Tab-separated table of C-alpha atoms in Angstrom:
chain	number	residue	atom	x	y	z
P	1	UNK	CA	-0.069	0.159	-0.124
P	2	UNK	CA	1.337	3.380	-0.820
P	3	UNK	CA	2.425	5.739	1.983
P	4	UNK	CA	1.831	9.468	0.622
P	5	UNK	CA	4.303	11.804	2.547
P	6	UNK	CA	4.109	15.772	2.929
P	7	UNK	CA	6.141	17.465	0.365
P	8	UNK	CA	8.013	20.213	2.066
P	9	UNK	CA	11.174	22.231	0.749
P	10	UNK	CA	11.379	19.884	-2.042
P	11	UNK	CA	11.408	16.917	-0.042
P	12	UNK	CA	9.166	14.026	1.127
P	13	UNK	CA	8.465	14.673	4.646
P	14	UNK	CA	7.037	11.835	6.878
P	15	UNK	CA	4.101	13.223	8.852
P	16	UNK	CA	3.077	12.450	12.399
P	17	UNK	CA	-0.434	10.933	11.158
P	18	UNK	CA	-1.871	9.436	8.294
P	19	UNK	CA	-5.109	8.620	7.145
P	20	UNK	CA	-6.682	5.819	4.673
P	21	UNK	CA	-7.741	7.120	1.053
P	22	UNK	CA	-10.223	5.118	-0.398
P	23	UNK	CA	-11.814	4.944	-3.854
P	24	UNK	CA	-15.399	6.612	-3.782
P	25	UNK	CA	-16.892	4.084	-6.582
P	26	UNK	CA	-15.030	0.508	-5.412
P	27	UNK	CA	-14.304	1.450	-1.724
P	28	UNK	CA	-10.751	0.142	-2.234
P	29	UNK	CA	-8.031	1.457	-0.414
P	30	UNK	CA	-5.639	3.561	-2.553
P	31	UNK	CA	-3.285	4.890	-0.171
P	32	UNK	CA	-2.356	5.791	3.180
P	33	UNK	CA	-2.164	9.657	3.023
P	34	UNK	CA	-0.243	12.167	5.335
P	35	UNK	CA	-2.525	14.532	7.245
P	36	UNK	CA	-0.349	17.481	8.330
P	37	UNK	CA	-0.681	19.069	11.697
P	38	UNK	CA	-0.638	22.870	12.188
P	39	UNK	CA	3.243	22.570	13.243
P	40	UNK	CA	3.527	20.915	9.794
P	41	UNK	CA	1.465	23.481	7.945
P	42	UNK	CA	3.884	26.011	9.419
P	43	UNK	CA	7.112	24.402	8.153
P	44	UNK	CA	5.830	24.369	4.766
P	45	UNK	CA	4.771	28.116	5.090
P	46	UNK	CA	8.552	28.735	6.118
P	47	UNK	CA	9.910	26.590	3.313
P	48	UNK	CA	7.748	28.770	1.030
P	49	UNK	CA	8.846	32.041	2.574
P	50	UNK	CA	12.660	30.922	2.381
P	51	UNK	CA	12.176	30.220	-1.537
P	52	UNK	CA	10.305	33.169	-2.197
P	53	UNK	CA	13.431	35.424	-2.142
P	54	UNK	CA	15.014	33.430	-5.160
P	55	UNK	CA	11.608	33.109	-7.082
P	56	UNK	CA	11.328	37.036	-7.039
P	57	UNK	CA	14.845	37.177	-8.426
P	58	UNK	CA	14.325	34.393	-11.160
P	59	UNK	CA	13.706	36.123	-14.698
P	60	UNK	CA	10.612	35.418	-16.457
P	61	UNK	CA	11.937	33.291	-19.287
P	62	UNK	CA	13.150	30.558	-16.530
P	63	UNK	CA	9.966	30.510	-14.822
P	64	UNK	CA	8.313	30.415	-18.442
P	65	UNK	CA	10.725	27.449	-19.142
P	66	UNK	CA	9.901	25.430	-15.938
P	67	UNK	CA	5.894	25.565	-16.611
P	68	UNK	CA	6.527	24.600	-20.417
P	69	UNK	CA	8.494	21.580	-19.220
P	70	UNK	CA	5.761	20.607	-16.907
P	71	UNK	CA	3.232	20.850	-19.285
P	72	UNK	CA	5.491	18.403	-21.559
P	73	UNK	CA	6.259	15.863	-18.441
P	74	UNK	CA	2.434	15.836	-17.667
P	75	UNK	CA	1.682	15.147	-21.449
P	76	UNK	CA	3.812	12.333	-21.610
P	77	UNK	CA	2.252	10.710	-18.390
P	78	UNK	CA	-1.313	11.531	-19.284
P	79	UNK	CA	-2.726	8.062	-18.885
P	80	UNK	CA	-1.200	7.772	-15.619
P	81	UNK	CA	-2.334	11.113	-14.353
P	82	UNK	CA	-6.035	10.366	-15.652
P	83	UNK	CA	-6.214	7.262	-14.058
P	84	UNK	CA	-5.162	8.943	-10.733
P	85	UNK	CA	-7.949	11.506	-11.061
P	86	UNK	CA	-10.575	8.242	-11.988
P	87	UNK	CA	-9.934	6.582	-9.030
P	88	UNK	CA	-9.586	8.911	-6.378
P	89	UNK	CA	-12.283	11.303	-7.662
P	90	UNK	CA	-14.701	8.869	-9.359
P	91	UNK	CA	-14.513	10.903	-12.344
P	92	UNK	CA	-15.114	8.833	-15.659
P	93	UNK	CA	-11.819	8.182	-17.485
P	94	UNK	CA	-12.788	9.883	-20.577
P	95	UNK	CA	-13.673	13.049	-18.534
P	96	UNK	CA	-10.617	12.637	-16.301
P	97	UNK	CA	-8.288	12.479	-19.781
P	98	UNK	CA	-10.122	15.573	-20.872
P	99	UNK	CA	-9.026	17.137	-17.585
P	100	UNK	CA	-5.306	16.355	-17.940
P	101	UNK	CA	-5.735	17.708	-21.324
P	102	UNK	CA	-6.968	20.861	-20.051
P	103	UNK	CA	-4.485	20.782	-17.259
P	104	UNK	CA	-1.319	20.846	-19.665
P	105	UNK	CA	-2.803	23.641	-21.869
P	106	UNK	CA	-3.356	25.491	-18.644
P	107	UNK	CA	0.293	25.343	-17.765
P	108	UNK	CA	1.250	26.188	-21.261
P	109	UNK	CA	-0.840	29.163	-20.725
P	110	UNK	CA	0.897	30.116	-17.562
P	111	UNK	CA	4.233	29.440	-19.105
P	112	UNK	CA	3.078	32.441	-21.617
P	113	UNK	CA	1.839	34.587	-19.075
P	114	UNK	CA	5.163	34.358	-17.281
P	115	UNK	CA	6.689	36.482	-20.185
P	116	UNK	CA	3.574	39.031	-20.335
P	117	UNK	CA	3.697	40.589	-16.959
P	118	UNK	CA	3.958	44.225	-18.165
P	119	UNK	CA	3.394	47.646	-16.765
P	120	UNK	CA	2.700	50.862	-18.804
P	121	UNK	CA	3.891	54.352	-18.657
P	122	UNK	CA	1.783	57.171	-17.247
P	123	UNK	CA	1.601	60.506	-19.004
P	124	UNK	CA	2.792	62.496	-15.869
P	125	UNK	CA	2.388	66.028	-17.471
P	126	UNK	CA	-1.346	65.240	-18.009
P	127	UNK	CA	-1.520	67.010	-14.534
P	128	UNK	CA	-0.122	70.250	-13.721
P	129	UNK	CA	2.919	69.768	-11.584
P	130	UNK	CA	3.782	66.806	-13.539
P	131	UNK	CA	5.831	68.320	-15.891
P	132	UNK	CA	9.287	66.796	-16.216
P	133	UNK	CA	8.391	63.517	-14.827
P	134	UNK	CA	8.229	59.849	-16.085
P	135	UNK	CA	6.181	57.681	-14.599
P	136	UNK	CA	5.442	53.763	-15.151
P	137	UNK	CA	4.313	50.844	-13.301
P	138	UNK	CA	5.746	47.629	-12.713
P	139	UNK	CA	4.530	44.200	-11.026
P	140	UNK	CA	6.249	42.329	-8.213
P	141	UNK	CA	5.122	38.848	-6.810
P	142	UNK	CA	3.721	38.918	-3.496
P	143	UNK	CA	5.629	36.425	-1.954
P	144	UNK	CA	3.855	33.200	-0.600
P	145	UNK	CA	0.428	32.089	-2.108
P	146	UNK	CA	-1.769	29.933	0.074
P	147	UNK	CA	-3.942	27.723	-2.342
P	148	UNK	CA	-6.786	25.388	-1.250
P	149	UNK	CA	-8.247	23.208	-3.756
P	150	UNK	CA	-11.401	21.043	-4.225
P	151	UNK	CA	-12.123	17.474	-5.555
P	152	UNK	CA	-13.919	18.090	-8.507
P	153	UNK	CA	-10.917	19.068	-10.782
P	154	UNK	CA	-8.061	17.860	-8.998
P	155	UNK	CA	-5.252	18.669	-11.378
P	156	UNK	CA	-6.772	21.540	-13.470
P	157	UNK	CA	-7.912	23.676	-10.556
P	158	UNK	CA	-4.600	23.135	-8.981
P	159	UNK	CA	-3.019	24.158	-12.198
P	160	UNK	CA	-5.178	27.138	-12.109
P	161	UNK	CA	-3.607	28.547	-8.649
P	162	UNK	CA	-0.143	27.071	-9.154
P	163	UNK	CA	0.486	28.188	-12.419
P	164	UNK	CA	-0.132	31.503	-12.355
P	165	UNK	CA	1.677	31.665	-8.520
P	166	UNK	CA	4.705	30.648	-10.525
P	167	UNK	CA	4.314	32.699	-13.479
P	168	UNK	CA	4.141	35.694	-11.077
P	169	UNK	CA	7.310	34.906	-9.051
P	170	UNK	CA	5.776	33.632	-5.937
P	171	UNK	CA	5.990	30.312	-3.987
P	172	UNK	CA	3.291	28.414	-2.908
P	173	UNK	CA	1.698	26.210	-0.009
P	174	UNK	CA	-0.941	24.078	-1.622
P	175	UNK	CA	-3.568	22.109	0.486
P	176	UNK	CA	-5.756	20.013	-1.911
P	177	UNK	CA	-8.775	18.338	-0.943
P	178	UNK	CA	-8.584	15.493	1.537
P	179	UNK	CA	-10.282	13.118	-1.187
P	180	UNK	CA	-7.913	14.147	-3.994
P	181	UNK	CA	-4.653	14.662	-2.742
P	182	UNK	CA	-2.771	11.982	-4.900
P	183	UNK	CA	-3.234	14.405	-8.019
P	184	UNK	CA	-1.496	17.314	-6.092
P	185	UNK	CA	1.597	15.466	-5.180
P	186	UNK	CA	1.819	13.589	-8.675
P	187	UNK	CA	2.266	17.461	-10.025
P	188	UNK	CA	4.668	18.409	-7.248
P	189	UNK	CA	6.953	15.532	-8.556
P	190	UNK	CA	6.527	16.418	-12.091
P	191	UNK	CA	7.449	20.252	-10.949
P	192	UNK	CA	10.633	19.103	-9.326
P	193	UNK	CA	11.646	16.904	-12.419
P	194	UNK	CA	11.001	20.094	-14.488
P	195	UNK	CA	13.688	22.303	-12.552
P	196	UNK	CA	11.611	24.135	-9.982
P	197	UNK	CA	13.508	25.178	-7.102
P	198	UNK	CA	12.997	23.376	-3.647
P	199	UNK	CA	10.423	25.020	-1.369
P	200	UNK	CA	8.758	27.051	-4.336
P	201	UNK	CA	5.870	24.455	-3.951
P	202	UNK	CA	4.844	22.699	-0.899
P	203	UNK	CA	2.049	20.208	-0.593
P	204	UNK	CA	0.384	19.770	2.667
P	205	UNK	CA	-2.641	17.285	2.543
P	206	UNK	CA	-4.912	16.919	5.574
P	207	UNK	CA	-7.825	18.439	7.639
P	208	UNK	CA	-9.151	21.519	5.857
P	209	UNK	CA	-9.625	23.749	8.868
P	210	UNK	CA	-6.357	22.827	10.656
P	211	UNK	CA	-4.205	23.789	7.743
P	212	UNK	CA	-6.773	26.637	6.413
P	213	UNK	CA	-6.654	28.337	9.390
P	214	UNK	CA	-2.748	28.592	9.664
P	215	UNK	CA	-2.429	29.723	6.072
P	216	UNK	CA	-5.186	32.433	6.889
P	217	UNK	CA	-3.694	33.429	10.003
P	218	UNK	CA	0.345	33.014	9.168
P	219	UNK	CA	1.553	36.695	8.141
P	220	UNK	CA	4.068	35.278	5.726
P	221	UNK	CA	1.232	34.245	3.648
P	222	UNK	CA	0.314	37.060	1.202
P	223	UNK	CA	-2.513	35.801	-0.671
P	224	UNK	CA	-5.338	32.990	-0.185
P	225	UNK	CA	-6.609	31.462	-3.117
P	226	UNK	CA	-9.624	29.265	-2.267
P	227	UNK	CA	-12.213	27.122	-4.431
P	228	UNK	CA	-14.779	25.692	-2.229
P	229	UNK	CA	-18.226	26.045	-0.421
P	230	UNK	CA	-19.612	29.731	0.515
P	231	UNK	CA	-19.577	29.124	4.064
P	232	UNK	CA	-15.655	28.287	4.153
P	233	UNK	CA	-15.237	31.087	1.849
P	234	UNK	CA	-16.786	33.576	4.049
P	235	UNK	CA	-14.795	32.389	7.015
P	236	UNK	CA	-11.490	32.805	5.224
P	237	UNK	CA	-12.516	36.212	3.990
P	238	UNK	CA	-13.536	37.324	7.920
P	239	UNK	CA	-10.179	35.914	9.234
P	240	UNK	CA	-7.879	37.283	6.378
P	241	UNK	CA	-7.686	40.745	7.571
P	242	UNK	CA	-5.841	42.699	4.893
P	243	UNK	CA	-4.484	39.758	3.245
P	244	UNK	CA	-5.472	39.264	-0.255
P	245	UNK	CA	-8.271	36.969	-1.138
P	246	UNK	CA	-9.395	35.279	-4.231
P	247	UNK	CA	-12.697	32.960	-3.597
P	248	UNK	CA	-14.314	30.926	-5.995
P	249	UNK	CA	-17.629	29.615	-4.292
P	250	UNK	CA	-19.778	27.778	-6.486
P	251	UNK	CA	-23.234	28.391	-7.952
P	252	UNK	CA	-26.636	26.863	-9.064
P	253	UNK	CA	-25.871	27.607	-12.648
P	254	UNK	CA	-29.130	28.410	-15.126
P	255	UNK	CA	-29.726	28.470	-18.652
P	256	UNK	CA	-32.788	30.251	-20.595
P	257	UNK	CA	-34.174	28.470	-23.781
P	258	UNK	CA	-35.882	30.580	-26.181
P	259	UNK	CA	-38.899	29.427	-28.280
P	260	UNK	CA	-36.373	29.733	-31.478
P	261	UNK	CA	-33.593	27.252	-30.270
P	262	UNK	CA	-32.608	24.276	-32.348
P	263	UNK	CA	-33.432	21.305	-29.834
P	264	UNK	CA	-31.503	19.141	-31.875
P	265	UNK	CA	-28.306	21.108	-30.537
P	266	UNK	CA	-29.344	22.523	-27.545
P	267	UNK	CA	-30.523	19.243	-25.359
P	268	UNK	CA	-27.355	17.393	-25.924
P	269	UNK	CA	-25.534	20.408	-24.646
P	270	UNK	CA	-27.832	20.895	-21.730
P	271	UNK	CA	-27.710	16.902	-20.815
P	272	UNK	CA	-23.845	17.332	-20.887
P	273	UNK	CA	-23.911	20.343	-18.583
P	274	UNK	CA	-26.196	18.745	-16.323
P	275	UNK	CA	-24.428	15.545	-15.646
P	276	UNK	CA	-20.827	15.632	-16.732
P	277	UNK	CA	-18.846	14.767	-13.719
P	278	UNK	CA	-22.100	13.824	-11.953
P	279	UNK	CA	-23.005	17.524	-11.818
P	280	UNK	CA	-19.949	17.832	-9.300
P	281	UNK	CA	-18.707	21.092	-11.322
P	282	UNK	CA	-19.215	24.718	-9.952
P	283	UNK	CA	-20.667	25.589	-13.247
P	284	UNK	CA	-22.847	22.442	-13.719
P	285	UNK	CA	-26.386	23.187	-15.208
P	286	UNK	CA	-28.919	22.964	-12.551
P	287	UNK	CA	-31.522	25.094	-13.676
P	288	UNK	CA	-33.323	25.287	-17.224
P	289	UNK	CA	-35.920	27.713	-17.966
P	290	UNK	CA	-37.521	26.968	-21.492
P	291	UNK	CA	-40.236	28.803	-23.519
P	292	UNK	CA	-43.711	27.399	-23.008
P	293	UNK	CA	-43.975	26.854	-26.797
P	294	UNK	CA	-41.287	24.594	-26.823
P	295	UNK	CA	-41.331	23.278	-23.442
P	296	UNK	CA	-43.539	19.987	-23.938
P	297	UNK	CA	-41.176	18.596	-26.766
P	298	UNK	CA	-37.869	20.186	-24.869
P	299	UNK	CA	-38.806	18.298	-21.466
P	300	UNK	CA	-39.807	14.957	-23.316
P	301	UNK	CA	-36.749	14.617	-25.689
P	302	UNK	CA	-34.497	15.795	-22.535
P	303	UNK	CA	-36.003	13.100	-20.173
P	304	UNK	CA	-35.386	10.455	-22.995
P	305	UNK	CA	-31.567	11.403	-23.426
P	306	UNK	CA	-30.825	11.868	-19.760
P	307	UNK	CA	-32.273	8.023	-19.006
P	308	UNK	CA	-29.565	6.903	-21.830
P	309	UNK	CA	-26.589	8.332	-19.953
P	310	UNK	CA	-24.353	5.259	-18.902
P	311	UNK	CA	-23.358	5.080	-15.484
P	312	UNK	CA	-21.036	3.023	-13.677
P	313	UNK	CA	-17.403	2.386	-13.315
P	314	UNK	CA	-15.285	5.255	-13.645
P	315	UNK	CA	-12.686	3.122	-15.548
P	316	UNK	CA	-15.216	2.377	-18.290
P	317	UNK	CA	-14.615	4.697	-21.287
P	318	UNK	CA	-18.291	4.699	-22.079
P	319	UNK	CA	-19.261	5.972	-18.362
P	320	UNK	CA	-20.400	9.509	-18.222
P	321	UNK	CA	-21.718	9.214	-14.286
P	322	UNK	CA	-20.007	7.373	-11.921
P	323	UNK	CA	-20.065	7.654	-7.965
P	324	UNK	CA	-20.640	10.964	-5.844
P	325	UNK	CA	-17.554	11.825	-4.127
P	326	UNK	CA	-19.049	10.398	-0.673
P	327	UNK	CA	-22.208	8.358	0.696
P	328	UNK	CA	-23.281	11.369	2.578
P	329	UNK	CA	-23.756	13.392	-0.707
P	330	UNK	CA	-25.791	10.683	-2.120
P	331	UNK	CA	-27.974	10.636	0.965
P	332	UNK	CA	-28.251	14.376	0.724
P	333	UNK	CA	-29.063	14.599	-3.016
P	334	UNK	CA	-31.939	11.858	-2.296
P	335	UNK	CA	-33.391	13.801	0.377
P	336	UNK	CA	-33.304	16.949	-1.715
P	337	UNK	CA	-35.195	15.166	-4.375
P	338	UNK	CA	-37.715	13.583	-2.255
P	339	UNK	CA	-38.211	17.441	-0.687
P	340	UNK	CA	-38.780	18.567	-4.515
P	341	UNK	CA	-41.250	15.911	-4.785
P	342	UNK	CA	-43.323	16.530	-1.608
P	343	UNK	CA	-43.352	20.193	-2.672
P	344	UNK	CA	-45.028	19.391	-6.205
P	345	UNK	CA	-42.480	18.823	-8.387
P	346	UNK	CA	-42.446	15.854	-11.013
P	347	UNK	CA	-39.988	13.336	-11.405
P	348	UNK	CA	-39.407	12.409	-14.988
P	349	UNK	CA	-35.853	10.400	-14.971
P	350	UNK	CA	-33.470	9.240	-12.279
P	351	UNK	CA	-34.105	9.876	-8.716
P	352	UNK	CA	-32.665	6.652	-7.485
P	353	UNK	CA	-29.170	5.529	-6.471
P	354	UNK	CA	-27.188	2.664	-6.684
P	355	UNK	CA	-24.202	2.391	-4.241
P	356	UNK	CA	-22.415	5.564	-4.448
P	357	UNK	CA	-24.172	6.302	-8.096
P	358	UNK	CA	-27.100	8.717	-8.303
P	359	UNK	CA	-28.906	8.439	-11.564
P	360	UNK	CA	-29.096	11.197	-13.702
P	361	UNK	CA	-32.221	12.892	-12.321
P	362	UNK	CA	-34.637	15.317	-14.015
P	363	UNK	CA	-37.260	17.283	-12.155
P	364	UNK	CA	-40.134	19.558	-13.303
P	365	UNK	CA	-42.230	22.458	-12.055
P	366	UNK	CA	-39.819	22.597	-9.214
P	367	UNK	CA	-40.582	25.700	-6.574
P	368	UNK	CA	-38.231	28.183	-6.376
P	369	UNK	CA	-37.784	27.808	-2.618
P	370	UNK	CA	-36.929	23.753	-2.986
P	371	UNK	CA	-33.274	23.082	-2.309
P	372	UNK	CA	-32.616	21.592	-5.620
P	373	UNK	CA	-33.374	24.974	-7.087
P	374	UNK	CA	-32.064	27.572	-4.656
P	375	UNK	CA	-28.939	25.953	-3.394
P	376	UNK	CA	-25.953	24.237	-4.988
P	377	UNK	CA	-27.090	20.472	-5.801
P	378	UNK	CA	-23.341	19.330	-6.563
P	379	UNK	CA	-24.906	16.033	-8.065
P	380	UNK	CA	-26.507	14.940	-11.570
P	381	UNK	CA	-29.575	16.662	-10.971
P	382	UNK	CA	-31.252	19.279	-13.074
P	383	UNK	CA	-34.758	20.975	-12.833
P	384	UNK	CA	-36.567	22.186	-15.795
P	385	UNK	CA	-39.193	24.998	-15.498
P	386	UNK	CA	-41.527	26.688	-18.164
P	387	UNK	CA	-41.457	30.375	-18.737
P	388	UNK	CA	-43.765	32.448	-21.092
P	389	UNK	CA	-40.851	35.204	-21.869
P	390	UNK	CA	-36.729	35.482	-21.729
P	391	UNK	CA	-37.645	38.593	-19.588
P	392	UNK	CA	-39.083	36.141	-17.110
P	393	UNK	CA	-36.338	33.669	-17.487
P	394	UNK	CA	-33.830	36.407	-16.784
P	395	UNK	CA	-35.751	37.139	-13.361
P	396	UNK	CA	-35.717	33.379	-12.420
P	397	UNK	CA	-31.556	33.305	-13.207
P	398	UNK	CA	-31.592	36.256	-10.791
P	399	UNK	CA	-33.391	34.929	-8.106
P	400	UNK	CA	-30.173	33.525	-6.544
P	401	UNK	CA	-27.901	34.025	-4.090
P	402	UNK	CA	-25.277	32.887	-6.435
P	403	UNK	CA	-23.928	34.400	-9.643
P	404	UNK	CA	-21.148	32.314	-11.568
P	405	UNK	CA	-22.075	31.535	-14.938
P	406	UNK	CA	-25.273	31.458	-17.134
P	407	UNK	CA	-26.307	30.620	-20.607
P	408	UNK	CA	-28.815	31.741	-23.098
P	409	UNK	CA	-30.220	29.967	-26.204
P	410	UNK	CA	-31.606	32.248	-28.527
P	411	UNK	CA	-31.386	33.530	-32.304
P	412	UNK	CA	-32.198	36.716	-31.950
P	413	UNK	CA	-29.176	39.231	-31.262
P	414	UNK	CA	-31.466	41.952	-29.215
P	415	UNK	CA	-32.792	38.997	-27.005
P	416	UNK	CA	-29.082	38.131	-26.448
P	417	UNK	CA	-27.593	41.437	-25.626
P	418	UNK	CA	-30.579	42.235	-23.377
P	419	UNK	CA	-30.013	38.599	-21.520
P	420	UNK	CA	-26.277	39.752	-21.448
P	421	UNK	CA	-26.566	43.125	-19.887
P	422	UNK	CA	-29.192	41.969	-17.398
P	423	UNK	CA	-28.257	38.748	-16.021
P	424	UNK	CA	-26.271	39.056	-12.677
P	425	UNK	CA	-23.481	36.890	-13.108
P	426	UNK	CA	-19.682	36.663	-13.876
P	427	UNK	CA	-19.687	35.298	-17.001
P	428	UNK	CA	-22.989	35.138	-19.625
P	429	UNK	CA	-22.448	32.487	-22.324
P	430	UNK	CA	-24.885	32.991	-25.204
P	431	UNK	CA	-25.918	30.107	-27.324
P	432	UNK	CA	-24.132	27.402	-25.120
P	433	UNK	CA	-24.731	26.153	-21.583
P	434	UNK	CA	-22.953	27.953	-18.484
P	435	UNK	CA	-20.720	24.968	-17.918
P	436	UNK	CA	-18.520	26.023	-20.905
P	437	UNK	CA	-15.069	27.043	-19.835
P	438	UNK	CA	-11.871	27.264	-21.268
P	439	UNK	CA	-8.670	28.000	-19.288
P	440	UNK	CA	-7.536	31.254	-20.356
P	441	UNK	CA	-10.918	33.177	-20.107
P	442	UNK	CA	-11.928	35.478	-17.034
P	443	UNK	CA	-13.794	33.081	-14.334
P	444	UNK	CA	-15.329	34.200	-11.424
P	445	UNK	CA	-18.912	35.440	-10.016
P	446	UNK	CA	-20.844	37.895	-8.093
P	447	UNK	CA	-22.884	37.634	-4.997
P	448	UNK	CA	-22.304	34.359	-3.179
P	449	UNK	CA	-20.246	32.628	-5.973
P	450	UNK	CA	-17.005	34.695	-4.500
P	451	UNK	CA	-14.750	37.562	-5.190
P	452	UNK	CA	-11.899	37.711	-7.827
P	453	UNK	CA	-11.206	36.382	-10.944
P	454	UNK	CA	-9.264	33.007	-12.239
P	455	UNK	CA	-8.271	32.394	-15.780
P	456	UNK	CA	-4.541	32.517	-16.290
P	457	UNK	CA	-3.970	35.968	-17.245
P	458	UNK	CA	-6.104	37.447	-14.397
P	459	UNK	CA	-4.978	35.071	-11.543
P	460	UNK	CA	-1.395	35.723	-12.264
P	461	UNK	CA	-2.240	40.034	-12.122
P	462	UNK	CA	-4.070	39.288	-8.834
P	463	UNK	CA	-0.956	37.468	-7.493
P	464	UNK	CA	0.971	40.450	-8.075
P	465	UNK	CA	1.821	43.798	-6.496
P	466	UNK	CA	1.446	46.895	-8.795
P	467	UNK	CA	4.573	49.419	-8.033
P	468	UNK	CA	4.371	52.894	-9.235
P	469	UNK	CA	7.959	54.732	-10.146
P	470	UNK	CA	8.313	58.092	-11.055
P	471	UNK	CA	11.576	59.797	-12.220
P	472	UNK	CA	12.151	63.565	-12.146
P	473	UNK	CA	14.058	64.592	-15.011
P	474	UNK	CA	14.847	67.994	-13.630
């Protein structure tokens, strides 16, 4: 049985305690994984702080070369990486391979951004008294970045924090999700092979509160980047004081389907958005508002396609939906389905579980205050409600404490522009599902979906400090 130690200062470090890691689908034990104490987390911060001075001096071309070499090494070991994801996260192997491909691309974007950290000149003589002066801005790394990542994209969401941090010249302490630490340690090994200096990346697995409290409270950590629940995000922000934070806190993403939408194209995309990775995606399609003129046909065809989704073993290349991350999540999801049914919703597909696998579930006519409508379900459950106008759909989309991404299917440019202007979300996707994301686009939300933006360029900028320099030529 593999024993996974901590990774501190470029070395594998034995921890005081270890916990068994089990595969969500099969239940097999995958490893004994280190569970860091507060003292061990502090050692990781100390290693990062010591390494940060060297990173600050490292030229951009060298940072870029390390990140690019990481992408090459990861591409060479794609199948091994995908299998790790499939086993520890129960992500279907086809989706796991796609995640590895995206992770390779994310690190390549980071390699490019390392060379693009530019400033600007400021025309000082635009103000009276500024004559004879030259002003310009530069960006410097913050120092130590504390990164806390979730289980659902255990390699690519690590890349969205580690890649920009290195590109900007920072050191990192990474706390991966308790269920998916092996992906993070795998990347740490590849980065060492790629030439990253010891101490620049440190990985500490274990209890989220124990390690998180150390990262948030330690003055040597300049920035916390976190993806997870709103409750934890609010706690981090309240404790962080003047420390910078980037918080990506989830959603209950919605799509509007107008009367002129092409259902042959829309329905397969919506099924993909609702059920990929068991619905365990921050921008998973959870709410569909479809125009009354096409609602009956849409609902019938959607339910038929949903019922045909292949479920089961994540290592089967045909599987689309596998086990939820824990049995507790299965029980919670079933409870939310029952609550919606008791409130008057109609179940037209799924609604049952086999072991840890919840079958793709479709509910129609769901009240707005049902949990499957107003909270983040993080399971393969989607609701479909009927609307009379797109304007009504916009009101329903905005009737949420979240606002990460939303989608609109329409062939009317005026409708599309109106929706883009009035939907309250960090991103509006016209003629596609809200689950769409490529890794260089700005990504983040409003309301309880968080603060700050990811996307490699934007995250890299958030991990730097802007400095203004003035030369008096007189």
